mmCIF file of C-alpha atoms and ligand atoms in Angstrom:
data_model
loop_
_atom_site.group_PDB
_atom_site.id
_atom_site.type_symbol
_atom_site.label_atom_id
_atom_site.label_comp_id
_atom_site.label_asym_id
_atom_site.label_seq_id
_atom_site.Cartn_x
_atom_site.Cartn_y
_atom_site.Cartn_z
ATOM 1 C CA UNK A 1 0.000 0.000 0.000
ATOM 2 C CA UNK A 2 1.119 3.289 -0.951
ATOM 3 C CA UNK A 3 0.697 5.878 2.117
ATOM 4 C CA UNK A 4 0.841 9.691 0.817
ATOM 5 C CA UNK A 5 0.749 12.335 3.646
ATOM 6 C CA UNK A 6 -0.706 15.433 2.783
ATOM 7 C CA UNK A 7 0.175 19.160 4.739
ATOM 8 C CA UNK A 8 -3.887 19.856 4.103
ATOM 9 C CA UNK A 9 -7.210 17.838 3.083
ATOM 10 C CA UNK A 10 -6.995 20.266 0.298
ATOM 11 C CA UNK A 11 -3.790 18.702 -0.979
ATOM 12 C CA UNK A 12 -4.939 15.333 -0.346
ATOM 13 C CA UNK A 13 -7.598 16.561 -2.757
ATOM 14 C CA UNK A 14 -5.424 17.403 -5.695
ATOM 15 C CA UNK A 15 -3.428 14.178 -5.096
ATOM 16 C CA UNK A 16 -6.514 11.848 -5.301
ATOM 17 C CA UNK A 17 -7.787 14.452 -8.591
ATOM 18 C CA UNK A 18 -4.709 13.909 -10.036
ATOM 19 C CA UNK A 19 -5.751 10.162 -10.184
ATOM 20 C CA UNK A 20 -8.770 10.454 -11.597
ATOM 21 C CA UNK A 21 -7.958 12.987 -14.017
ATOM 22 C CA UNK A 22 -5.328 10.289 -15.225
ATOM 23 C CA UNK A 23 -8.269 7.614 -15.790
ATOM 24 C CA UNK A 24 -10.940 10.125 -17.557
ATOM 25 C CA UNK A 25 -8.065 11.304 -19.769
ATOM 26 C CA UNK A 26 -6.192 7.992 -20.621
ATOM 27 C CA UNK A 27 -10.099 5.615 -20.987
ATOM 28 C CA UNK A 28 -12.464 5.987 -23.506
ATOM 29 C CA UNK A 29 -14.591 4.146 -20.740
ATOM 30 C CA UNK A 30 -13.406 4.902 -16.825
ATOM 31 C CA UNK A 31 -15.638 3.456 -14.743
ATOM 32 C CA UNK A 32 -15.362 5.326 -11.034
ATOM 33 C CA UNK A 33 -16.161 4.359 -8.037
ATOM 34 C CA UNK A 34 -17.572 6.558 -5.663
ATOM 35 C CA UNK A 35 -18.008 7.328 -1.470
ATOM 36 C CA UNK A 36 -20.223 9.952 0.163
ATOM 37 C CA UNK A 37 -19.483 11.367 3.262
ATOM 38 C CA UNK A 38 -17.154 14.514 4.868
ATOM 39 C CA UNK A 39 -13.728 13.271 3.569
ATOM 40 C CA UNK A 40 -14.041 13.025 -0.817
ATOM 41 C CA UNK A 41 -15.872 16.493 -0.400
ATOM 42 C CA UNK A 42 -11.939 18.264 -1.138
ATOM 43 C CA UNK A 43 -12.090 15.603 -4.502
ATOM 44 C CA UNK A 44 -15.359 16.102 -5.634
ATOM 45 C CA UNK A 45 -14.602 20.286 -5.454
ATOM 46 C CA UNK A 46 -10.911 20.309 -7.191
ATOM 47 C CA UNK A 47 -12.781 17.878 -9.847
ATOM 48 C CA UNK A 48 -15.772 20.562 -10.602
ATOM 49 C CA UNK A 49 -13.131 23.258 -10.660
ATOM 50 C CA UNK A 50 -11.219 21.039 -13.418
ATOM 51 C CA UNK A 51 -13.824 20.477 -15.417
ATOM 52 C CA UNK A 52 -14.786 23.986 -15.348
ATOM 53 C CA UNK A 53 -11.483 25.531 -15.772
ATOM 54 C CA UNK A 54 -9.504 22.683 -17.785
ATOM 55 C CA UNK A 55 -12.774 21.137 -19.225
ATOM 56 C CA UNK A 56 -12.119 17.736 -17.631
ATOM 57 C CA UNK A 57 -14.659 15.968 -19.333
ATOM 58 C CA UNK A 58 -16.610 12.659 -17.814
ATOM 59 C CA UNK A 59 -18.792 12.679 -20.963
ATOM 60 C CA UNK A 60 -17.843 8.822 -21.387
ATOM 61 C CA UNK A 61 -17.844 8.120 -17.566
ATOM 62 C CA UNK A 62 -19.746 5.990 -15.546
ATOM 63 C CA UNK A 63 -20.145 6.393 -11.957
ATOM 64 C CA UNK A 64 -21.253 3.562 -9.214
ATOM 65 C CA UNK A 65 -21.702 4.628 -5.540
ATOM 66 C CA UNK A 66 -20.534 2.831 -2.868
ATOM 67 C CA UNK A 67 -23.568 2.171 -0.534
ATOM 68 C CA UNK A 68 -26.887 3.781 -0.118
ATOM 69 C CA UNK A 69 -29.499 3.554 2.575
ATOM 70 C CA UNK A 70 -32.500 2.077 2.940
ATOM 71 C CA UNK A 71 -35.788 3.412 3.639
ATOM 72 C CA UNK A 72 -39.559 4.277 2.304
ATOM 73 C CA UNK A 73 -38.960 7.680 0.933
ATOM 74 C CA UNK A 74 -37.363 10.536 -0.911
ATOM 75 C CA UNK A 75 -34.712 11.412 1.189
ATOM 76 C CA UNK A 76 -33.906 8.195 2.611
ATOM 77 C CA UNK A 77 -33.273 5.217 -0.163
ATOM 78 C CA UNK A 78 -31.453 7.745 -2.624
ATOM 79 C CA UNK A 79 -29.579 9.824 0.279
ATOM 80 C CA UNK A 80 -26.284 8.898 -1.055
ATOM 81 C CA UNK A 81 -27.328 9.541 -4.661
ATOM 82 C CA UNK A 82 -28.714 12.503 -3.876
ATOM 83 C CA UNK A 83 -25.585 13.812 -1.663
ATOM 84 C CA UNK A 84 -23.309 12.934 -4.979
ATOM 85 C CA UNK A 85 -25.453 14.446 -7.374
ATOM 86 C CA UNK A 86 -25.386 17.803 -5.277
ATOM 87 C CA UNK A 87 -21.652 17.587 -4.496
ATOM 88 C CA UNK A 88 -20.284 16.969 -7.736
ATOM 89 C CA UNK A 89 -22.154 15.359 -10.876
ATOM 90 C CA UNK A 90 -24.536 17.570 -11.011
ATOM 91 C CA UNK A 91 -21.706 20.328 -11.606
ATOM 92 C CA UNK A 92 -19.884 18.385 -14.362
ATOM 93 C CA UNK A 93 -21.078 16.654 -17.875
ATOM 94 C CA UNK A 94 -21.576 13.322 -16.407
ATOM 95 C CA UNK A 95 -24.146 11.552 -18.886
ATOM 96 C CA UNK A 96 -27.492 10.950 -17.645
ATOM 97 C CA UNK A 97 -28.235 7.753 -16.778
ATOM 98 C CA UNK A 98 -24.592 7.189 -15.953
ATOM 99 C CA UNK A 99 -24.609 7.669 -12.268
ATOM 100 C CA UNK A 100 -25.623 3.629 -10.641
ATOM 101 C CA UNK A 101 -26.277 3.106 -6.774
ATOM 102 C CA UNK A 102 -27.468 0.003 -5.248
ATOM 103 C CA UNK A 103 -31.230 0.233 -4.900
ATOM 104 C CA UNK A 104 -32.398 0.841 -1.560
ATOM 105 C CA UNK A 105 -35.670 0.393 -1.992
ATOM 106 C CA UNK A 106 -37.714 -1.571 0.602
ATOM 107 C CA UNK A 107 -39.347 -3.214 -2.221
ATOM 108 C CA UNK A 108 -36.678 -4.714 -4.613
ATOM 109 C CA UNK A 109 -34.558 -5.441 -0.988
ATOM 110 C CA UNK A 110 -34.310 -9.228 -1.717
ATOM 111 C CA UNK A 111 -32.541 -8.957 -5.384
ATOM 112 C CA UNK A 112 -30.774 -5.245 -4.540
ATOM 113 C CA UNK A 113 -27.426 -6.982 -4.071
ATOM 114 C CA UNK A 114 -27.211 -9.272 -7.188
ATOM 115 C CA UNK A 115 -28.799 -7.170 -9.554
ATOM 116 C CA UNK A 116 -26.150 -4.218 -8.309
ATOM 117 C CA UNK A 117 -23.178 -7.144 -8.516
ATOM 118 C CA UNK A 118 -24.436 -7.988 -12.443
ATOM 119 C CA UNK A 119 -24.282 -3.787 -13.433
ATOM 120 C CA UNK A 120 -20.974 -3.714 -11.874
ATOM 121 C CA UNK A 121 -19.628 -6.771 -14.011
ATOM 122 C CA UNK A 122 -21.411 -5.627 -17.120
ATOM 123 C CA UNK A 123 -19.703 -2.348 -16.840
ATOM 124 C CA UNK A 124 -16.212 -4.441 -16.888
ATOM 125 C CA UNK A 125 -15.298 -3.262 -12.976
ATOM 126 C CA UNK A 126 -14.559 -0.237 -11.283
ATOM 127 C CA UNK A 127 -11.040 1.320 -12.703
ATOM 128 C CA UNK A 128 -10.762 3.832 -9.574
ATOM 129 C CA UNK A 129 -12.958 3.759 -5.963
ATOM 130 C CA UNK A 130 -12.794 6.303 -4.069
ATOM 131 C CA UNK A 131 -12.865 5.489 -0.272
ATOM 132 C CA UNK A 132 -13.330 7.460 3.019
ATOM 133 C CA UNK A 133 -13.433 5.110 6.772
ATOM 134 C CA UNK A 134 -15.949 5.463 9.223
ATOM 135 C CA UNK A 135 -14.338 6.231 13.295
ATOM 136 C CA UNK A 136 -14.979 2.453 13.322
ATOM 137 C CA UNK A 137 -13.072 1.157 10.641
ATOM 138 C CA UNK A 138 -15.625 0.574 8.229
ATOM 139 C CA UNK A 139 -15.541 1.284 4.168
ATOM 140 C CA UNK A 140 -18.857 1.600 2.393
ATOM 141 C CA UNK A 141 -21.452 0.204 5.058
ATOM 142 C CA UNK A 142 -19.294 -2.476 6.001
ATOM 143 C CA UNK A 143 -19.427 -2.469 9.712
ATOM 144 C CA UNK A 144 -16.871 -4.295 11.715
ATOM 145 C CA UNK A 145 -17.684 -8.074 11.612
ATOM 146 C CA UNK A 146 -18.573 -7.688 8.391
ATOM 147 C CA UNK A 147 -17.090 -10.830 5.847
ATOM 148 C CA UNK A 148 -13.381 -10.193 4.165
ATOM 149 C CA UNK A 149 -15.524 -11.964 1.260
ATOM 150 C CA UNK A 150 -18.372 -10.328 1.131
ATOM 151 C CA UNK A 151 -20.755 -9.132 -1.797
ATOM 152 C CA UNK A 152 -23.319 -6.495 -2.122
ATOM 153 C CA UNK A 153 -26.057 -7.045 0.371
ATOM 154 C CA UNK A 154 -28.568 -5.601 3.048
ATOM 155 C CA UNK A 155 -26.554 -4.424 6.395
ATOM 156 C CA UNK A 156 -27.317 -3.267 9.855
ATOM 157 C CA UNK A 157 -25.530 -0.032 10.982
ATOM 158 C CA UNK A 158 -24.110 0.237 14.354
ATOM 159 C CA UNK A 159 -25.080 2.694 16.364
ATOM 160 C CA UNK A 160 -21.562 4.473 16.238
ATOM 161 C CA UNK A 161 -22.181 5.202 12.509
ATOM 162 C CA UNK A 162 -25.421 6.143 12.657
ATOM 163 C CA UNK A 163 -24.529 9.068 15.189
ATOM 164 C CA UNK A 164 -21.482 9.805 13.162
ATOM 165 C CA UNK A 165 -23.835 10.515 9.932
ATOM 166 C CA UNK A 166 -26.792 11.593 11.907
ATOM 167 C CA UNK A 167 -25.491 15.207 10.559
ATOM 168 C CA UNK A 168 -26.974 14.131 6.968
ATOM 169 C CA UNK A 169 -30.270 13.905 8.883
ATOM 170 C CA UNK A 170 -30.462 17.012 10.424
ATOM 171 C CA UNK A 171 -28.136 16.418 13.115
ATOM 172 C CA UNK A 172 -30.725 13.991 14.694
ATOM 173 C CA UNK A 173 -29.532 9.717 15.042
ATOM 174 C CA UNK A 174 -33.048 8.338 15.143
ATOM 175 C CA UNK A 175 -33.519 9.721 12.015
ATOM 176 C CA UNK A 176 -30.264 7.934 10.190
ATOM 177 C CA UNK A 177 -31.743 4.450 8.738
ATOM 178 C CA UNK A 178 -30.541 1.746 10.589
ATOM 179 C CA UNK A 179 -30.646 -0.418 7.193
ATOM 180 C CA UNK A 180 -28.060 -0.094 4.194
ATOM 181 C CA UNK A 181 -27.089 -1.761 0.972
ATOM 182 C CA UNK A 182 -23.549 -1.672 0.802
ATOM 183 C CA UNK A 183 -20.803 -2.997 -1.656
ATOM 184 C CA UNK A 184 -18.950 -5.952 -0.029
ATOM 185 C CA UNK A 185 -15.433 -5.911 0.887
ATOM 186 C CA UNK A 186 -14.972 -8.884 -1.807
ATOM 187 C CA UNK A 187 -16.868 -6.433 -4.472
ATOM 188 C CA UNK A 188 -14.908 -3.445 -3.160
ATOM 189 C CA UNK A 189 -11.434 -5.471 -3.331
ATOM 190 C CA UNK A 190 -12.581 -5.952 -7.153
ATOM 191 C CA UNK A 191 -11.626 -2.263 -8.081
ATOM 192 C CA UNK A 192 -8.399 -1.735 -9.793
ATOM 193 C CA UNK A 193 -7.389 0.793 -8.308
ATOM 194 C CA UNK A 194 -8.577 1.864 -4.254
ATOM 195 C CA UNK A 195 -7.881 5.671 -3.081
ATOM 196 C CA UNK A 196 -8.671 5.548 0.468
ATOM 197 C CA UNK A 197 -9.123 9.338 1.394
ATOM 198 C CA UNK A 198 -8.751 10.520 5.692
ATOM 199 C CA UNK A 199 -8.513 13.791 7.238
ATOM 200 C CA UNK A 200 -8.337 14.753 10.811
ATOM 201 C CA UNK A 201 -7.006 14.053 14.112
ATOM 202 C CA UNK A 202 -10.561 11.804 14.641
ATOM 203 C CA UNK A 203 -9.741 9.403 12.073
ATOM 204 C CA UNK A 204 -5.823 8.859 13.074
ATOM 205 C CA UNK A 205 -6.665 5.216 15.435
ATOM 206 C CA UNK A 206 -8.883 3.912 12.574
ATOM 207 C CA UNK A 207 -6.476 4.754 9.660
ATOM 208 C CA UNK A 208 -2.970 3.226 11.858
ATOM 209 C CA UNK A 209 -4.764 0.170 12.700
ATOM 210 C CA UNK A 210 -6.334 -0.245 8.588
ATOM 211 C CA UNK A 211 -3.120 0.227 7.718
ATOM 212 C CA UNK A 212 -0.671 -0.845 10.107
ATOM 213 C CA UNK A 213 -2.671 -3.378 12.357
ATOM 214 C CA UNK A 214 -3.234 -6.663 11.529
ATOM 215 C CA UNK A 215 -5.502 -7.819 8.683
ATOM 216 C CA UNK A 216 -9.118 -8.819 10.672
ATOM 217 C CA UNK A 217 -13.182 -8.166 9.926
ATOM 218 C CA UNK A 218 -12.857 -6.366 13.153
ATOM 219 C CA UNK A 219 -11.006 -3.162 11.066
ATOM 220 C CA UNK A 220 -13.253 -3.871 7.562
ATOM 221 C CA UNK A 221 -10.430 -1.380 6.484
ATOM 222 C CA UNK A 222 -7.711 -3.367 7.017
ATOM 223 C CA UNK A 223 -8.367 -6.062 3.986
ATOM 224 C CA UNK A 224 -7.437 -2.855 1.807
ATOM 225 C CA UNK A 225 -3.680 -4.850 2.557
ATOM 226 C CA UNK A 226 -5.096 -7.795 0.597
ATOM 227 C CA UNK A 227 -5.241 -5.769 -2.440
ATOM 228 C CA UNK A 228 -2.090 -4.863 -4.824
ATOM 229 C CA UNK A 229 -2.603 -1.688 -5.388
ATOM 230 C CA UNK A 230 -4.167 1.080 -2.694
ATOM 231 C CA UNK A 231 -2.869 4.574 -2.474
ATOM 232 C CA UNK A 232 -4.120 5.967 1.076
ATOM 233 C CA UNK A 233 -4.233 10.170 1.006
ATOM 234 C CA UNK A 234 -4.391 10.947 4.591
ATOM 235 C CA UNK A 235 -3.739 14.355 5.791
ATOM 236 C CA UNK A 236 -1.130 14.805 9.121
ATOM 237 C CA UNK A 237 -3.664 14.993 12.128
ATOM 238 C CA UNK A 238 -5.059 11.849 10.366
ATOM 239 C CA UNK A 239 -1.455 10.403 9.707
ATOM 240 C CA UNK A 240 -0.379 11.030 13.923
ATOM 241 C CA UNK A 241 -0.351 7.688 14.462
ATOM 242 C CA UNK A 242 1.329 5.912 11.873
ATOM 243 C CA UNK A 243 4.882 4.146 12.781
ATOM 244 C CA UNK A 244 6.053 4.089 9.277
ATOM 245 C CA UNK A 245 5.515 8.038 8.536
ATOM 246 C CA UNK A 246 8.962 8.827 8.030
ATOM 247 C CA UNK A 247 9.631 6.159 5.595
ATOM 248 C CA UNK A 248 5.994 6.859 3.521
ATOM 249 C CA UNK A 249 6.899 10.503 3.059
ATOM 250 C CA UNK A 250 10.713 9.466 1.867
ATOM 251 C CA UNK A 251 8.623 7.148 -0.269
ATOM 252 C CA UNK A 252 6.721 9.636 -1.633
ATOM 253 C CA UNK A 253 9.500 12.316 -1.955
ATOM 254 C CA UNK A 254 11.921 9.892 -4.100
ATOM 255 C CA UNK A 255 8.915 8.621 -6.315
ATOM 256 C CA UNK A 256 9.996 7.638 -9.957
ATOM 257 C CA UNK A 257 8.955 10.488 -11.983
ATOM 258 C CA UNK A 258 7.509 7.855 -14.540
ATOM 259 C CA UNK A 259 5.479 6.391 -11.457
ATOM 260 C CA UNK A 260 2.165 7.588 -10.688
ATOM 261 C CA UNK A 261 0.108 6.923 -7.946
HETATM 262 C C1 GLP B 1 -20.214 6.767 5.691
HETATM 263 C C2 GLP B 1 -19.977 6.177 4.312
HETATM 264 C C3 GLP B 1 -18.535 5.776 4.133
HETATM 265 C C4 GLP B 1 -17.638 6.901 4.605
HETATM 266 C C5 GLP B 1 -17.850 7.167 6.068
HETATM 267 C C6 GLP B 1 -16.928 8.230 6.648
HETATM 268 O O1 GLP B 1 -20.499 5.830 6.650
HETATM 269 N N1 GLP B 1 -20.794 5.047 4.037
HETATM 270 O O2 GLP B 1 -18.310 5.476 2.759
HETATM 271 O O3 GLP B 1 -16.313 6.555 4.368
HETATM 272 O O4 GLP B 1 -19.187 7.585 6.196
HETATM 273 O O5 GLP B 1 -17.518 9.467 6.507
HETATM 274 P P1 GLP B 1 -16.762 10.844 6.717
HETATM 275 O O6 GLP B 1 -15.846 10.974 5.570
HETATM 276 O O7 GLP B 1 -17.838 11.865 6.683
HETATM 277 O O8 GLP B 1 -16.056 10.751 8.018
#
């Protein structure tokens, strides 16, 4: 795993843009994968100011979302859609139609997971997915305990999570859903590429122990060392606690020009 350490969240957004950038320019089809929450928001705003400056196009893009929640409303099984829409693809030329989130309708709950697993193979895999990690050590929805293996399906959020994102709500945790459909780890390990993306002294304990602990379903973060090729942009509050630092930054300073992230 490649460990960058940013001096801002700002820079950590540049560094993960630069990425993507690198896909939508060198695919004719990138398929991207991406996360809602606090920590993409400094990728999703250097990307809208790229494609309105530079005209970085994602004309021939196709997005899939991470997880999305379930519920009986508006509001509640597209809040994750809805949150990406109004942070970034609504600001840039993404095609409609190609924005896909797992279905988190209470209807269509028993198929939600396959049917999301067959769009993701038909659209060949995700090239790039963008991650953030919950103060528990979870990616997407999957909360600790959660299978190394595992595929798209219905999960349970703990109550740690749904406080953390009760300020999506309006600040108040009953009203978080305590049901999700969330990509797997196994269906998140698929990616080729994984950006995990952390900022702030409150995420420091999860990151070291994802990245530096041992590999366990207790840290769903930690089977991100399974995969060959994970680049994790974490910003220095977020990096405090990382035993390695000095050797990830000379890593990063003496970089092969040819090498990208
Ligand atoms: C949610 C999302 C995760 C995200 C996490 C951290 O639970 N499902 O994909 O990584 O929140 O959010 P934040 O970046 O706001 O701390």
């Amino acid at each position: 795993m490649e460990v960058v350490i940013t001096a801002s969240p700002h820079a950590a957004g540049q560094v993960a843009a630069d990425a993507i950038q690198r896909l939508l320019v060198g695919s004719t089809t990138p398929v991207l994968g991406l996360a809602t929450g606090s920590s993409p928001l400094p990728i999703y705003r250097e990307l809208i100011r790229r494609h309105q400056e530079r005209g970085l196009s994602f004309a021939t893009t196709t997005v899939f979302l991470l997880d999305e929640y379930v519920g009986s409303g508006p509001g509640r099984f597209d809040a994750n859609r809805a949150f990406i829409q109004r942070e970034l693809t609504a600001h840039v030329d993404l095609p409609r139609g190609a924005l896909h989130g797992p279905d988190g309708a209470i209807s269509n709950l028993d198929t939600a997971g396959a049917t999301y697993e067959l769009l993701l193979s038909d659209a060949g895999g995700i090239d790039l997915q963008i991650l953030g990690i919950g103060s528990d050590g979870h990616i997407g929805f999957n909360e600790p305990g959660s299978s190394l293996a595992s595929r798209t399906r219905l999960k349970t959020l703990t109550t740690e999570t749904r406080n953390d994102n009760a300020r999506f709500f309006g600040g108040q945790a009953e009203d978080v859903p305590r049901h999700v459909v969330t990509q797997g780890i196994g269906t998140v390990l698929d990616a080729r590429h994984l950006i995990l993306i952390a900022t702030g002294e409150h995420k420091a304990e999860p990151v070291a122990k994802a990245i530096e602990g041992p590999v366990t379903a207790m840290v769903p973060a930690s089977a991100l060392q399974l995969h060959p090729h994970v680049t994790a942009i974490v910003d220095e509050p977020a990096a405090s606690l990382l035993r390695r630092s000095t050797y990830y930054r000379d890593a990063f300073d003496h970089k092969p020009e040819w090498q990208h992230i």
